[in-house]
């Protein structure tokens, strides 16, 4: 599928101006290669009938906005790192330069990528309940500092004050009813700008990775945060990991839910995989 004309969608508020700078650079590169493109910033189009590809510049929240506003999009998508965490873009492209990513995308064939669905909302990277949702409510720290370091500071601060809520979790024929520190449903492997919560997760296997951590003392939390950060936690006795197509989570009350870096509240969560939902060049 050849790239003929590109719609470049920019989140001008992402990454403290990084997205805007990257859009200007991309436009110059495409002009030099004689590839037509149109940049959309404040107002994105309702349809993309005049384009062969869609390139998005922003973070996880930006791609989440896109998939929820264009859930039936079948054009090839590319995602450039314009946010603070950029976890899903990292999953697609790793730690390569902008020049390397541009060349990769221009020469890549589109491939299908799964998405997840939480109640009526789509997600593409991960969903977190409990501790992860509470972290997102401390986003002033994260957004001011930015990236993984800001997320880590918010984690350390919350470690001392967080009280584990009780969840009823259903996965296939298994049910857990207990207090949970961290509960995440992952399509991809990384969250928080560098925490490998589901290190083996695949974005095209038709499965979601559920990872949850049971109740821990403050000292245990401090000890194991670096372990979780490196993705070395799945074997630990207080960690549960399951692959599945559907999960349900029942909470005692309205609970903060992190969805691709965006904050929602829910009491009951019905989560499922949507296989081969979107096309990406990567």
PDB file of C-alpha atoms in Angstrom:
ATOM      1  CA  UNK A   1       0.000   0.000   0.000  1.00  0.00           C
ATOM      2  CA  UNK A   2       1.810   3.081  -1.286  1.00  0.00           C
ATOM      3  CA  UNK A   3       1.979   6.394   0.581  1.00  0.00           C
ATOM      4  CA  UNK A   4       0.344   9.001  -1.691  1.00  0.00           C
ATOM      5  CA  UNK A   5      -0.867  11.807   0.568  1.00  0.00           C
ATOM      6  CA  UNK A   6      -0.513  12.183   4.329  1.00  0.00           C
ATOM      7  CA  UNK A   7      -2.768  13.782   6.918  1.00  0.00           C
ATOM      8  CA  UNK A   8      -0.531  14.898   9.792  1.00  0.00           C
ATOM      9  CA  UNK A   9      -2.532  15.217  13.012  1.00  0.00           C
ATOM     10  CA  UNK A  10      -0.819  17.248  15.722  1.00  0.00           C
ATOM     11  CA  UNK A  11      -1.708  17.622  19.377  1.00  0.00           C
ATOM     12  CA  UNK A  12      -0.279  21.133  19.916  1.00  0.00           C
ATOM     13  CA  UNK A  13      -0.486  20.741  23.694  1.00  0.00           C
ATOM     14  CA  UNK A  14       1.493  17.487  23.890  1.00  0.00           C
ATOM     15  CA  UNK A  15       5.077  17.324  25.052  1.00  0.00           C
ATOM     16  CA  UNK A  16       5.415  21.022  25.983  1.00  0.00           C
ATOM     17  CA  UNK A  17       5.749  22.089  22.349  1.00  0.00           C
ATOM     18  CA  UNK A  18       7.608  19.022  21.129  1.00  0.00           C
ATOM     19  CA  UNK A  19       4.737  18.018  18.826  1.00  0.00           C
ATOM     20  CA  UNK A  20       4.690  21.378  17.041  1.00  0.00           C
ATOM     21  CA  UNK A  21       8.444  21.346  16.456  1.00  0.00           C
ATOM     22  CA  UNK A  22       8.288  17.804  15.140  1.00  0.00           C
ATOM     23  CA  UNK A  23       5.431  18.707  12.769  1.00  0.00           C
ATOM     24  CA  UNK A  24       7.483  21.526  11.215  1.00  0.00           C
ATOM     25  CA  UNK A  25      10.439  19.180  10.756  1.00  0.00           C
ATOM     26  CA  UNK A  26       8.273  16.450   9.224  1.00  0.00           C
ATOM     27  CA  UNK A  27       6.674  18.857   6.766  1.00  0.00           C
ATOM     28  CA  UNK A  28      10.103  19.973   5.525  1.00  0.00           C
ATOM     29  CA  UNK A  29      11.252  16.378   5.127  1.00  0.00           C
ATOM     30  CA  UNK A  30       8.165  15.404   3.141  1.00  0.00           C
ATOM     31  CA  UNK A  31       8.452  18.457   0.881  1.00  0.00           C
ATOM     32  CA  UNK A  32      12.033  17.447   0.091  1.00  0.00           C
ATOM     33  CA  UNK A  33      10.770  13.964  -0.842  1.00  0.00           C
ATOM     34  CA  UNK A  34       7.849  15.319  -2.941  1.00  0.00           C
ATOM     35  CA  UNK A  35       5.250  13.609  -0.744  1.00  0.00           C
ATOM     36  CA  UNK A  36       2.059  15.691  -0.331  1.00  0.00           C
ATOM     37  CA  UNK A  37       0.915  16.310   3.239  1.00  0.00           C
ATOM     38  CA  UNK A  38      -1.505  18.497   5.181  1.00  0.00           C
ATOM     39  CA  UNK A  39      -1.035  19.427   8.840  1.00  0.00           C
ATOM     40  CA  UNK A  40      -4.061  19.603  11.143  1.00  0.00           C
ATOM     41  CA  UNK A  41      -3.585  21.115  14.591  1.00  0.00           C
ATOM     42  CA  UNK A  42      -6.569  22.558  16.449  1.00  0.00           C
ATOM     43  CA  UNK A  43      -9.283  20.971  14.313  1.00  0.00           C
ATOM     44  CA  UNK A  44      -8.941  17.500  12.857  1.00  0.00           C
ATOM     45  CA  UNK A  45     -11.036  16.492   9.806  1.00  0.00           C
ATOM     46  CA  UNK A  46     -14.175  14.398  10.129  1.00  0.00           C
ATOM     47  CA  UNK A  47     -13.021  12.072   7.333  1.00  0.00           C
ATOM     48  CA  UNK A  48      -9.758  11.265   5.562  1.00  0.00           C
ATOM     49  CA  UNK A  49     -11.083  10.520   2.080  1.00  0.00           C
ATOM     50  CA  UNK A  50      -8.364  12.595   0.403  1.00  0.00           C
ATOM     51  CA  UNK A  51      -5.467  10.836   2.142  1.00  0.00           C
ATOM     52  CA  UNK A  52      -3.699   7.495   1.908  1.00  0.00           C
ATOM     53  CA  UNK A  53      -2.072   7.665   5.357  1.00  0.00           C
ATOM     54  CA  UNK A  54      -2.487   9.298   8.752  1.00  0.00           C
ATOM     55  CA  UNK A  55       0.520  10.385  10.807  1.00  0.00           C
ATOM     56  CA  UNK A  56      -0.112  11.358  14.408  1.00  0.00           C
ATOM     57  CA  UNK A  57       2.246  13.473  16.514  1.00  0.00           C
ATOM     58  CA  UNK A  58       1.633  13.242  20.238  1.00  0.00           C
ATOM     59  CA  UNK A  59       1.714  10.890  23.193  1.00  0.00           C
ATOM     60  CA  UNK A  60      -0.410   8.008  24.424  1.00  0.00           C
ATOM     61  CA  UNK A  61      -3.299  10.358  25.199  1.00  0.00           C
ATOM     62  CA  UNK A  62      -3.249  11.660  21.627  1.00  0.00           C
ATOM     63  CA  UNK A  63      -3.435   8.216  20.040  1.00  0.00           C
ATOM     64  CA  UNK A  64      -6.198   7.346  22.520  1.00  0.00           C
ATOM     65  CA  UNK A  65      -8.150  10.414  21.395  1.00  0.00           C
ATOM     66  CA  UNK A  66      -7.689   9.372  17.771  1.00  0.00           C
ATOM     67  CA  UNK A  67      -8.870   5.772  18.125  1.00  0.00           C
ATOM     68  CA  UNK A  68     -11.953   6.849  20.085  1.00  0.00           C
ATOM     69  CA  UNK A  69     -12.931   9.528  17.556  1.00  0.00           C
ATOM     70  CA  UNK A  70     -12.087   7.430  14.476  1.00  0.00           C
ATOM     71  CA  UNK A  71     -12.760   3.849  15.655  1.00  0.00           C
ATOM     72  CA  UNK A  72     -13.480   2.558  12.140  1.00  0.00           C
ATOM     73  CA  UNK A  73     -10.359   4.041  10.532  1.00  0.00           C
ATOM     74  CA  UNK A  74      -8.739   1.570   8.139  1.00  0.00           C
ATOM     75  CA  UNK A  75      -6.005   3.804   6.719  1.00  0.00           C
ATOM     76  CA  UNK A  76      -2.396   3.088   7.721  1.00  0.00           C
ATOM     77  CA  UNK A  77      -1.339   5.070  10.794  1.00  0.00           C
ATOM     78  CA  UNK A  78       2.085   6.163  12.014  1.00  0.00           C
ATOM     79  CA  UNK A  79       2.780   7.595  15.460  1.00  0.00           C
ATOM     80  CA  UNK A  80       5.594  10.042  16.211  1.00  0.00           C
ATOM     81  CA  UNK A  81       6.783  10.643  19.777  1.00  0.00           C
ATOM     82  CA  UNK A  82       5.380  14.016  20.744  1.00  0.00           C
ATOM     83  CA  UNK A  83       4.206  13.355  24.300  1.00  0.00           C
ATOM     84  CA  UNK A  84       5.794  12.869  27.703  1.00  0.00           C
ATOM     85  CA  UNK A  85       5.623   9.082  28.065  1.00  0.00           C
ATOM     86  CA  UNK A  86       5.251   7.878  24.461  1.00  0.00           C
ATOM     87  CA  UNK A  87       4.922   4.262  25.574  1.00  0.00           C
ATOM     88  CA  UNK A  88       2.938   3.000  22.592  1.00  0.00           C
ATOM     89  CA  UNK A  89       5.193   4.780  20.093  1.00  0.00           C
ATOM     90  CA  UNK A  90       8.133   3.107  21.831  1.00  0.00           C
ATOM     91  CA  UNK A  91       6.456  -0.282  21.362  1.00  0.00           C
ATOM     92  CA  UNK A  92       6.111   0.392  17.650  1.00  0.00           C
ATOM     93  CA  UNK A  93       9.486   1.952  16.925  1.00  0.00           C
ATOM     94  CA  UNK A  94      11.810   1.521  19.900  1.00  0.00           C
ATOM     95  CA  UNK A  95      14.557   4.034  20.619  1.00  0.00           C
ATOM     96  CA  UNK A  96      15.312   5.265  17.116  1.00  0.00           C
ATOM     97  CA  UNK A  97      15.889   8.812  15.888  1.00  0.00           C
ATOM     98  CA  UNK A  98      13.288  10.849  14.015  1.00  0.00           C
ATOM     99  CA  UNK A  99      15.263  10.409  10.790  1.00  0.00           C
ATOM    100  CA  UNK A 100      15.396   6.645  11.252  1.00  0.00           C
ATOM    101  CA  UNK A 101      11.697   6.469  12.086  1.00  0.00           C
ATOM    102  CA  UNK A 102      10.748   8.499   9.027  1.00  0.00           C
ATOM    103  CA  UNK A 103      12.684   6.186   6.721  1.00  0.00           C
ATOM    104  CA  UNK A 104      11.240   3.118   8.436  1.00  0.00           C
ATOM    105  CA  UNK A 105       7.658   4.345   8.016  1.00  0.00           C
ATOM    106  CA  UNK A 106       8.139   5.364   4.385  1.00  0.00           C
ATOM    107  CA  UNK A 107       9.354   1.851   3.576  1.00  0.00           C
ATOM    108  CA  UNK A 108       7.116  -0.205   5.891  1.00  0.00           C
ATOM    109  CA  UNK A 109       4.064  -2.176   4.856  1.00  0.00           C
ATOM    110  CA  UNK A 110       0.973  -1.658   7.041  1.00  0.00           C
ATOM    111  CA  UNK A 111       0.417  -4.253   9.763  1.00  0.00           C
ATOM    112  CA  UNK A 112      -2.598  -4.877  11.950  1.00  0.00           C
ATOM    113  CA  UNK A 113      -2.530  -3.921  15.621  1.00  0.00           C
ATOM    114  CA  UNK A 114      -4.999  -4.982  18.314  1.00  0.00           C
ATOM    115  CA  UNK A 115      -6.878  -2.568  20.548  1.00  0.00           C
ATOM    116  CA  UNK A 116      -8.722  -3.022  23.817  1.00  0.00           C
ATOM    117  CA  UNK A 117     -12.198  -1.927  24.839  1.00  0.00           C
ATOM    118  CA  UNK A 118     -13.141  -0.786  28.357  1.00  0.00           C
ATOM    119  CA  UNK A 119     -16.912  -0.373  28.691  1.00  0.00           C
ATOM    120  CA  UNK A 120     -17.558   2.001  25.757  1.00  0.00           C
ATOM    121  CA  UNK A 121     -13.993   3.363  25.417  1.00  0.00           C
ATOM    122  CA  UNK A 122     -11.123   2.045  23.311  1.00  0.00           C
ATOM    123  CA  UNK A 123      -7.519   1.840  24.456  1.00  0.00           C
ATOM    124  CA  UNK A 124      -4.377   0.786  22.639  1.00  0.00           C
ATOM    125  CA  UNK A 125      -1.564   0.756  25.204  1.00  0.00           C
ATOM    126  CA  UNK A 126      -2.883  -0.138  28.658  1.00  0.00           C
ATOM    127  CA  UNK A 127      -5.476   0.365  31.353  1.00  0.00           C
ATOM    128  CA  UNK A 128      -4.689   0.660  35.060  1.00  0.00           C
ATOM    129  CA  UNK A 129      -6.951   0.522  38.115  1.00  0.00           C
ATOM    130  CA  UNK A 130      -6.150   1.301  41.731  1.00  0.00           C
ATOM    131  CA  UNK A 131      -2.600   2.508  42.281  1.00  0.00           C
ATOM    132  CA  UNK A 132      -2.094   3.421  38.627  1.00  0.00           C
ATOM    133  CA  UNK A 133      -5.322   5.413  38.546  1.00  0.00           C
ATOM    134  CA  UNK A 134      -4.342   7.252  41.721  1.00  0.00           C
ATOM    135  CA  UNK A 135      -0.960   8.084  40.183  1.00  0.00           C
ATOM    136  CA  UNK A 136      -2.722   9.742  37.278  1.00  0.00           C
ATOM    137  CA  UNK A 137      -4.564  11.988  39.714  1.00  0.00           C
ATOM    138  CA  UNK A 138      -1.115  13.334  40.650  1.00  0.00           C
ATOM    139  CA  UNK A 139      -0.513  14.327  37.024  1.00  0.00           C
ATOM    140  CA  UNK A 140       0.487  17.908  37.854  1.00  0.00           C
ATOM    141  CA  UNK A 141       3.859  16.561  38.954  1.00  0.00           C
ATOM    142  CA  UNK A 142       4.184  14.303  35.943  1.00  0.00           C
ATOM    143  CA  UNK A 143       3.204  16.886  33.339  1.00  0.00           C
ATOM    144  CA  UNK A 144       5.403  19.614  34.815  1.00  0.00           C
ATOM    145  CA  UNK A 145       8.529  17.456  34.935  1.00  0.00           C
ATOM    146  CA  UNK A 146       7.564  15.153  32.094  1.00  0.00           C
ATOM    147  CA  UNK A 147       8.241  11.584  31.092  1.00  0.00           C
ATOM    148  CA  UNK A 148       9.447   8.655  33.116  1.00  0.00           C
ATOM    149  CA  UNK A 149      11.145  10.697  35.844  1.00  0.00           C
ATOM    150  CA  UNK A 150       7.970  12.617  36.616  1.00  0.00           C
ATOM    151  CA  UNK A 151       5.973   9.390  36.740  1.00  0.00           C
ATOM    152  CA  UNK A 152       8.550   7.813  39.051  1.00  0.00           C
ATOM    153  CA  UNK A 153       8.356  10.761  41.450  1.00  0.00           C
ATOM    154  CA  UNK A 154       4.573  10.449  41.581  1.00  0.00           C
ATOM    155  CA  UNK A 155       4.896   6.706  42.230  1.00  0.00           C
ATOM    156  CA  UNK A 156       7.303   7.206  45.131  1.00  0.00           C
ATOM    157  CA  UNK A 157       5.061   9.860  46.671  1.00  0.00           C
ATOM    158  CA  UNK A 158       1.961   7.656  46.427  1.00  0.00           C
ATOM    159  CA  UNK A 159       3.760   4.582  47.819  1.00  0.00           C
ATOM    160  CA  UNK A 160       3.519   5.953  51.365  1.00  0.00           C
ATOM    161  CA  UNK A 161      -0.157   6.931  51.337  1.00  0.00           C
ATOM    162  CA  UNK A 162      -1.986   4.500  49.073  1.00  0.00           C
ATOM    163  CA  UNK A 163      -4.464   2.055  50.636  1.00  0.00           C
ATOM    164  CA  UNK A 164      -5.263  -1.012  48.556  1.00  0.00           C
ATOM    165  CA  UNK A 165      -8.912  -1.225  47.455  1.00  0.00           C
ATOM    166  CA  UNK A 166     -10.766  -4.506  47.139  1.00  0.00           C
ATOM    167  CA  UNK A 167     -11.518  -5.737  43.632  1.00  0.00           C
ATOM    168  CA  UNK A 168     -13.400  -8.726  42.273  1.00  0.00           C
ATOM    169  CA  UNK A 169     -11.533  -9.778  39.133  1.00  0.00           C
ATOM    170  CA  UNK A 170     -12.779 -12.341  36.632  1.00  0.00           C
ATOM    171  CA  UNK A 171     -10.592 -13.850  33.918  1.00  0.00           C
ATOM    172  CA  UNK A 172     -12.060 -16.814  32.035  1.00  0.00           C
ATOM    173  CA  UNK A 173     -13.046 -19.277  34.797  1.00  0.00           C
ATOM    174  CA  UNK A 174     -10.860 -17.722  37.510  1.00  0.00           C
ATOM    175  CA  UNK A 175     -12.112 -15.229  40.096  1.00  0.00           C
ATOM    176  CA  UNK A 176     -10.102 -13.214  42.637  1.00  0.00           C
ATOM    177  CA  UNK A 177     -11.681 -11.258  45.484  1.00  0.00           C
ATOM    178  CA  UNK A 178      -8.997  -9.438  47.439  1.00  0.00           C
ATOM    179  CA  UNK A 179      -7.179  -6.187  48.094  1.00  0.00           C
ATOM    180  CA  UNK A 180      -4.973  -5.207  45.170  1.00  0.00           C
ATOM    181  CA  UNK A 181      -2.088  -2.741  44.996  1.00  0.00           C
ATOM    182  CA  UNK A 182      -1.715  -2.552  41.216  1.00  0.00           C
ATOM    183  CA  UNK A 183      -3.991  -3.905  38.488  1.00  0.00           C
ATOM    184  CA  UNK A 184      -3.257  -3.362  34.809  1.00  0.00           C
ATOM    185  CA  UNK A 185      -4.721  -4.716  31.590  1.00  0.00           C
ATOM    186  CA  UNK A 186      -2.118  -4.380  28.858  1.00  0.00           C
ATOM    187  CA  UNK A 187      -2.185  -4.499  25.093  1.00  0.00           C
ATOM    188  CA  UNK A 188       1.404  -3.265  24.984  1.00  0.00           C
ATOM    189  CA  UNK A 189       4.334  -3.853  27.309  1.00  0.00           C
ATOM    190  CA  UNK A 190       5.318  -0.462  28.762  1.00  0.00           C
ATOM    191  CA  UNK A 191       3.589   2.258  30.810  1.00  0.00           C
ATOM    192  CA  UNK A 192       4.550   5.408  32.694  1.00  0.00           C
ATOM    193  CA  UNK A 193       7.317   6.312  30.258  1.00  0.00           C
ATOM    194  CA  UNK A 194       9.395   3.226  31.077  1.00  0.00           C
ATOM    195  CA  UNK A 195       7.724   0.737  33.469  1.00  0.00           C
ATOM    196  CA  UNK A 196       7.670  -2.704  31.836  1.00  0.00           C
ATOM    197  CA  UNK A 197       4.508  -3.899  33.554  1.00  0.00           C
ATOM    198  CA  UNK A 198       3.767  -6.563  30.920  1.00  0.00           C
ATOM    199  CA  UNK A 199       7.207  -7.168  29.406  1.00  0.00           C
ATOM    200  CA  UNK A 200       6.083  -9.971  27.087  1.00  0.00           C
ATOM    201  CA  UNK A 201       2.885  -8.352  25.803  1.00  0.00           C
ATOM    202  CA  UNK A 202       2.271  -8.392  22.056  1.00  0.00           C
ATOM    203  CA  UNK A 203       0.171  -5.850  20.155  1.00  0.00           C
ATOM    204  CA  UNK A 204      -0.970  -8.360  17.538  1.00  0.00           C
ATOM    205  CA  UNK A 205      -1.608 -11.657  19.351  1.00  0.00           C
ATOM    206  CA  UNK A 206      -5.347 -11.240  19.931  1.00  0.00           C
ATOM    207  CA  UNK A 207      -4.807 -11.260  23.708  1.00  0.00           C
ATOM    208  CA  UNK A 208      -4.607  -8.808  26.588  1.00  0.00           C
ATOM    209  CA  UNK A 209      -2.100  -9.249  29.419  1.00  0.00           C
ATOM    210  CA  UNK A 210      -3.558  -8.846  32.896  1.00  0.00           C
ATOM    211  CA  UNK A 211      -1.005  -8.172  35.624  1.00  0.00           C
ATOM    212  CA  UNK A 212      -1.911  -7.487  39.230  1.00  0.00           C
ATOM    213  CA  UNK A 213       0.059  -7.148  42.432  1.00  0.00           C
ATOM    214  CA  UNK A 214      -1.471  -8.139  45.759  1.00  0.00           C
ATOM    215  CA  UNK A 215      -1.315  -6.075  48.942  1.00  0.00           C
ATOM    216  CA  UNK A 216       2.222  -5.075  50.003  1.00  0.00           C
ATOM    217  CA  UNK A 217       3.750  -3.201  52.919  1.00  0.00           C
ATOM    218  CA  UNK A 218       5.397   0.175  52.316  1.00  0.00           C
ATOM    219  CA  UNK A 219       8.854  -1.387  52.584  1.00  0.00           C
ATOM    220  CA  UNK A 220       7.912  -4.068  50.053  1.00  0.00           C
ATOM    221  CA  UNK A 221       6.555  -1.421  47.711  1.00  0.00           C
ATOM    222  CA  UNK A 222       9.839   0.499  47.867  1.00  0.00           C
ATOM    223  CA  UNK A 223      11.807  -2.673  47.290  1.00  0.00           C
ATOM    224  CA  UNK A 224       9.845  -3.891  44.291  1.00  0.00           C
ATOM    225  CA  UNK A 225       9.193  -0.673  42.349  1.00  0.00           C
ATOM    226  CA  UNK A 226      12.602  -0.981  40.609  1.00  0.00           C
ATOM    227  CA  UNK A 227      11.873  -4.657  39.909  1.00  0.00           C
ATOM    228  CA  UNK A 228       8.560  -3.818  38.226  1.00  0.00           C
ATOM    229  CA  UNK A 229      10.212  -0.964  36.345  1.00  0.00           C
ATOM    230  CA  UNK A 230      12.614  -3.451  34.754  1.00  0.00           C
ATOM    231  CA  UNK A 231       9.904  -6.030  34.019  1.00  0.00           C
ATOM    232  CA  UNK A 232      11.411  -8.652  36.333  1.00  0.00           C
ATOM    233  CA  UNK A 233       8.334  -9.188  38.520  1.00  0.00           C
ATOM    234  CA  UNK A 234       6.109 -11.754  36.820  1.00  0.00           C
ATOM    235  CA  UNK A 235       7.587 -14.688  38.780  1.00  0.00           C
ATOM    236  CA  UNK A 236       7.015 -13.106  42.204  1.00  0.00           C
ATOM    237  CA  UNK A 237       4.509 -14.912  44.485  1.00  0.00           C
ATOM    238  CA  UNK A 238       2.334 -11.821  45.010  1.00  0.00           C
ATOM    239  CA  UNK A 239       2.044 -11.069  41.267  1.00  0.00           C
ATOM    240  CA  UNK A 240      -0.619 -12.662  39.049  1.00  0.00           C
ATOM    241  CA  UNK A 241      -0.267 -12.671  35.255  1.00  0.00           C
ATOM    242  CA  UNK A 242      -2.878 -13.966  32.826  1.00  0.00           C
ATOM    243  CA  UNK A 243      -3.471 -13.749  29.080  1.00  0.00           C
ATOM    244  CA  UNK A 244      -7.065 -13.439  27.975  1.00  0.00           C
ATOM    245  CA  UNK A 245      -9.650 -11.990  25.642  1.00  0.00           C
ATOM    246  CA  UNK A 246     -12.089 -10.713  28.271  1.00  0.00           C
ATOM    247  CA  UNK A 247     -11.789  -9.482  31.869  1.00  0.00           C
ATOM    248  CA  UNK A 248     -14.195  -7.940  34.354  1.00  0.00           C
ATOM    249  CA  UNK A 249     -13.291  -5.826  37.373  1.00  0.00           C
ATOM    250  CA  UNK A 250     -15.817  -4.967  40.087  1.00  0.00           C
ATOM    251  CA  UNK A 251     -14.931  -2.168  42.521  1.00  0.00           C
ATOM    252  CA  UNK A 252     -16.583  -1.224  45.818  1.00  0.00           C
ATOM    253  CA  UNK A 253     -16.974   2.379  44.639  1.00  0.00           C
ATOM    254  CA  UNK A 254     -16.184   4.676  41.716  1.00  0.00           C
ATOM    255  CA  UNK A 255     -12.469   4.182  41.125  1.00  0.00           C
ATOM    256  CA  UNK A 256      -9.834   6.112  39.177  1.00  0.00           C
ATOM    257  CA  UNK A 257      -8.915   4.342  35.939  1.00  0.00           C
ATOM    258  CA  UNK A 258      -5.885   5.192  33.805  1.00  0.00           C
ATOM    259  CA  UNK A 259      -6.589   4.569  30.111  1.00  0.00           C
ATOM    260  CA  UNK A 260      -3.650   5.326  27.793  1.00  0.00           C
ATOM    261  CA  UNK A 261      -2.629   8.098  30.185  1.00  0.00           C
ATOM    262  CA  UNK A 262      -6.140   9.572  30.381  1.00  0.00           C
ATOM    263  CA  UNK A 263      -8.220   9.598  33.568  1.00  0.00           C
ATOM    264  CA  UNK A 264     -11.661   8.020  33.861  1.00  0.00           C
ATOM    265  CA  UNK A 265     -13.797   6.807  36.761  1.00  0.00           C
ATOM    266  CA  UNK A 266     -15.764   3.571  36.883  1.00  0.00           C
ATOM    267  CA  UNK A 267     -17.238   1.110  39.360  1.00  0.00           C
ATOM    268  CA  UNK A 268     -17.543  -1.895  37.063  1.00  0.00           C
ATOM    269  CA  UNK A 269     -15.202  -2.497  34.147  1.00  0.00           C
ATOM    270  CA  UNK A 270     -15.884  -4.829  31.238  1.00  0.00           C
ATOM    271  CA  UNK A 271     -12.738  -5.221  29.165  1.00  0.00           C
ATOM    272  CA  UNK A 272     -12.138  -7.095  25.923  1.00  0.00           C
ATOM    273  CA  UNK A 273      -9.642  -7.368  23.097  1.00  0.00           C
ATOM    274  CA  UNK A 274     -10.457  -6.087  19.602  1.00  0.00           C
ATOM    275  CA  UNK A 275      -8.134  -8.069  17.318  1.00  0.00           C
ATOM    276  CA  UNK A 276      -6.694  -6.413  14.200  1.00  0.00           C
ATOM    277  CA  UNK A 277      -8.519  -3.162  14.902  1.00  0.00           C
ATOM    278  CA  UNK A 278      -6.078  -0.683  13.316  1.00  0.00           C
ATOM    279  CA  UNK A 279      -3.341  -0.604  10.674  1.00  0.00           C
ATOM    280  CA  UNK A 280       0.065   0.859  11.533  1.00  0.00           C
ATOM    281  CA  UNK A 281       3.256   1.307   9.563  1.00  0.00           C
ATOM    282  CA  UNK A 282       6.084   0.080  11.809  1.00  0.00           C
TER     283      UNK A 282
END
